[in-house]
């Protein structure tokens, strides 16, 4: 069994790594106008703003809904249309999605702080009610955000040629 000190270290390390990739995604949005943020790239039509909306939903889903934590409703349907969280309506303001992501990230961080790393919950959406631990959800979201940070690199480079994986400034 892990000591409380080791458990706190694992949680802090996981959150630190998650924050690094969250920040990298946000950095990829800096300096772009609304048209560039919503520009569909590639055959899938993925946009940077759609990617951010997806990540906001994942933060709320994995850290709040899975563990029965109170959170705002998702602004899209999870069941039925697996890609609805990627869609940005023409009249959907950029600021609304940026604010949604900030609120989701805050709610996720509060859930992480308020739960034991081995707390269990029922996975939201697409996972048929599987039981998962906060440890599993943290690792899953670290993978998810890192993977999408890489996608954000490619999307941003396709839009204006900007490259780099993080603002070390």
XYZ file of C-alpha atoms in Angstrom:
169
model
C 0.000 0.000 0.000
C 1.247 3.474 -0.883
C 1.980 5.963 1.821
C -0.056 9.183 1.898
C 3.091 11.093 0.937
C 3.671 8.951 -2.170
C 0.008 9.254 -3.148
C 0.110 13.078 -2.843
C 3.311 13.123 -4.928
C 1.735 10.973 -7.654
C -1.326 13.195 -7.766
C 0.724 16.424 -7.848
C 3.013 15.007 -10.550
C 0.060 13.924 -12.656
C -1.664 17.283 -12.330
C 1.594 19.120 -13.109
C 2.035 17.094 -16.307
C -1.621 17.576 -17.217
C -1.315 21.344 -16.687
C 1.724 21.500 -18.963
C -0.245 19.973 -21.832
C -3.376 22.018 -21.065
C -1.248 25.157 -21.267
C 0.354 24.000 -24.526
C -3.099 23.637 -26.108
C -4.081 27.139 -24.983
C -0.785 28.522 -26.263
C -1.623 27.185 -29.739
C -4.737 29.379 -29.770
C -2.943 32.608 -28.849
C -2.746 35.286 -31.513
C -5.343 33.749 -33.844
C -8.576 35.469 -34.833
C -12.015 33.843 -34.681
C -11.904 32.715 -38.316
C -8.538 31.023 -37.808
C -9.652 29.354 -34.563
C -12.725 27.914 -36.294
C -10.994 27.008 -39.557
C -11.547 23.327 -40.355
C -8.302 21.549 -41.158
C -7.923 18.167 -42.822
C -10.554 15.661 -43.935
C -12.148 15.490 -40.468
C -12.776 19.247 -40.398
C -11.177 19.600 -36.977
C -10.627 23.139 -35.766
C -8.586 24.437 -32.851
C -11.696 25.799 -31.164
C -13.540 22.498 -31.683
C -10.608 20.657 -30.152
C -10.735 22.944 -27.107
C -14.490 22.404 -26.747
C -13.909 18.640 -26.876
C -11.235 18.869 -24.177
C -13.509 20.959 -21.949
C -16.172 18.278 -22.195
C -13.619 15.572 -21.440
C -12.419 17.459 -18.333
C -15.975 17.711 -16.989
C -16.847 14.193 -18.036
C -13.861 12.343 -16.610
C -13.261 14.352 -13.463
C -16.761 15.537 -12.523
C -19.488 13.394 -14.077
C -17.580 10.152 -13.550
C -17.170 10.860 -9.837
C -20.595 12.380 -9.204
C -19.223 15.876 -8.723
C -21.475 18.825 -9.361
C -20.749 20.630 -12.614
C -22.439 22.627 -15.312
C -24.268 20.720 -18.036
C -22.328 19.909 -21.181
C -23.303 22.267 -24.038
C -23.650 19.335 -26.462
C -25.189 15.867 -26.561
C -22.770 13.105 -25.596
C -25.045 10.205 -26.497
C -25.989 9.691 -30.123
C -23.444 11.941 -31.836
C -19.938 11.060 -30.728
C -18.537 14.109 -32.531
C -20.977 16.731 -31.224
C -18.383 18.069 -28.785
C -16.089 18.926 -31.704
C -18.682 21.078 -33.506
C -18.557 24.851 -33.230
C -21.715 26.546 -34.466
C -21.276 29.562 -36.729
C -22.931 31.782 -34.123
C -21.043 30.303 -31.143
C -18.732 32.990 -29.744
C -15.073 32.110 -29.272
C -15.168 33.684 -25.812
C -17.932 31.285 -24.753
C -15.802 28.258 -25.620
C -12.689 29.722 -23.985
C -14.732 30.460 -20.852
C -16.282 26.974 -20.924
C -12.802 25.449 -21.042
C -11.603 27.618 -18.135
C -14.626 26.629 -16.021
C -14.217 22.955 -16.928
C -10.548 23.019 -16.013
C -11.322 24.685 -12.672
C -14.073 22.160 -11.901
C -11.765 19.280 -12.848
C -8.985 20.616 -10.622
C -11.416 20.974 -7.718
C -12.571 17.380 -8.217
C -8.980 16.107 -8.296
C -8.147 17.995 -5.103
C -11.303 16.761 -3.401
C -10.944 13.075 -4.207
C -8.581 10.349 -3.102
C -6.451 9.059 -5.978
C -8.039 5.627 -5.564
C -11.632 6.918 -5.408
C -13.827 5.148 -7.947
C -16.633 6.300 -10.149
C -18.709 5.203 -13.107
C -17.189 6.200 -16.441
C -19.310 8.670 -18.389
C -20.311 8.045 -22.016
C -19.013 5.374 -24.384
C -17.479 3.185 -21.646
C -20.620 1.200 -20.746
C -20.594 2.164 -17.091
C -17.127 0.812 -16.320
C -15.771 1.488 -12.851
C -12.637 3.626 -12.971
C -10.404 5.201 -10.332
C -9.310 8.804 -10.201
C -5.797 7.482 -10.853
C -7.051 5.894 -14.100
C -8.960 9.058 -15.090
C -5.916 11.261 -14.427
C -3.680 9.042 -16.568
C -6.343 8.841 -19.271
C -6.746 12.621 -19.371
C -2.994 13.142 -19.408
C -2.868 10.916 -22.501
C -5.932 12.620 -24.015
C -4.670 16.174 -23.555
C -1.117 15.322 -24.666
C -2.444 13.635 -27.809
C -4.650 16.613 -28.624
C -1.818 19.057 -27.871
C 0.015 17.287 -30.696
C -3.026 17.707 -32.915
C -3.098 21.396 -31.970
C 0.546 21.659 -33.109
C -0.386 20.356 -36.547
C -3.560 22.430 -36.806
C -1.745 25.634 -35.869
C 1.112 24.955 -38.271
C -1.454 24.371 -41.042
C -3.107 27.707 -40.299
C -0.146 30.084 -40.080
C 3.085 28.091 -40.007
C 3.637 28.598 -36.260
C 5.475 25.705 -34.608
C 6.756 24.758 -31.169
C 5.454 22.610 -28.374
C 5.288 25.048 -25.474
C 5.799 28.639 -24.459
C 8.884 28.344 -22.276
C 8.946 32.140 -21.855
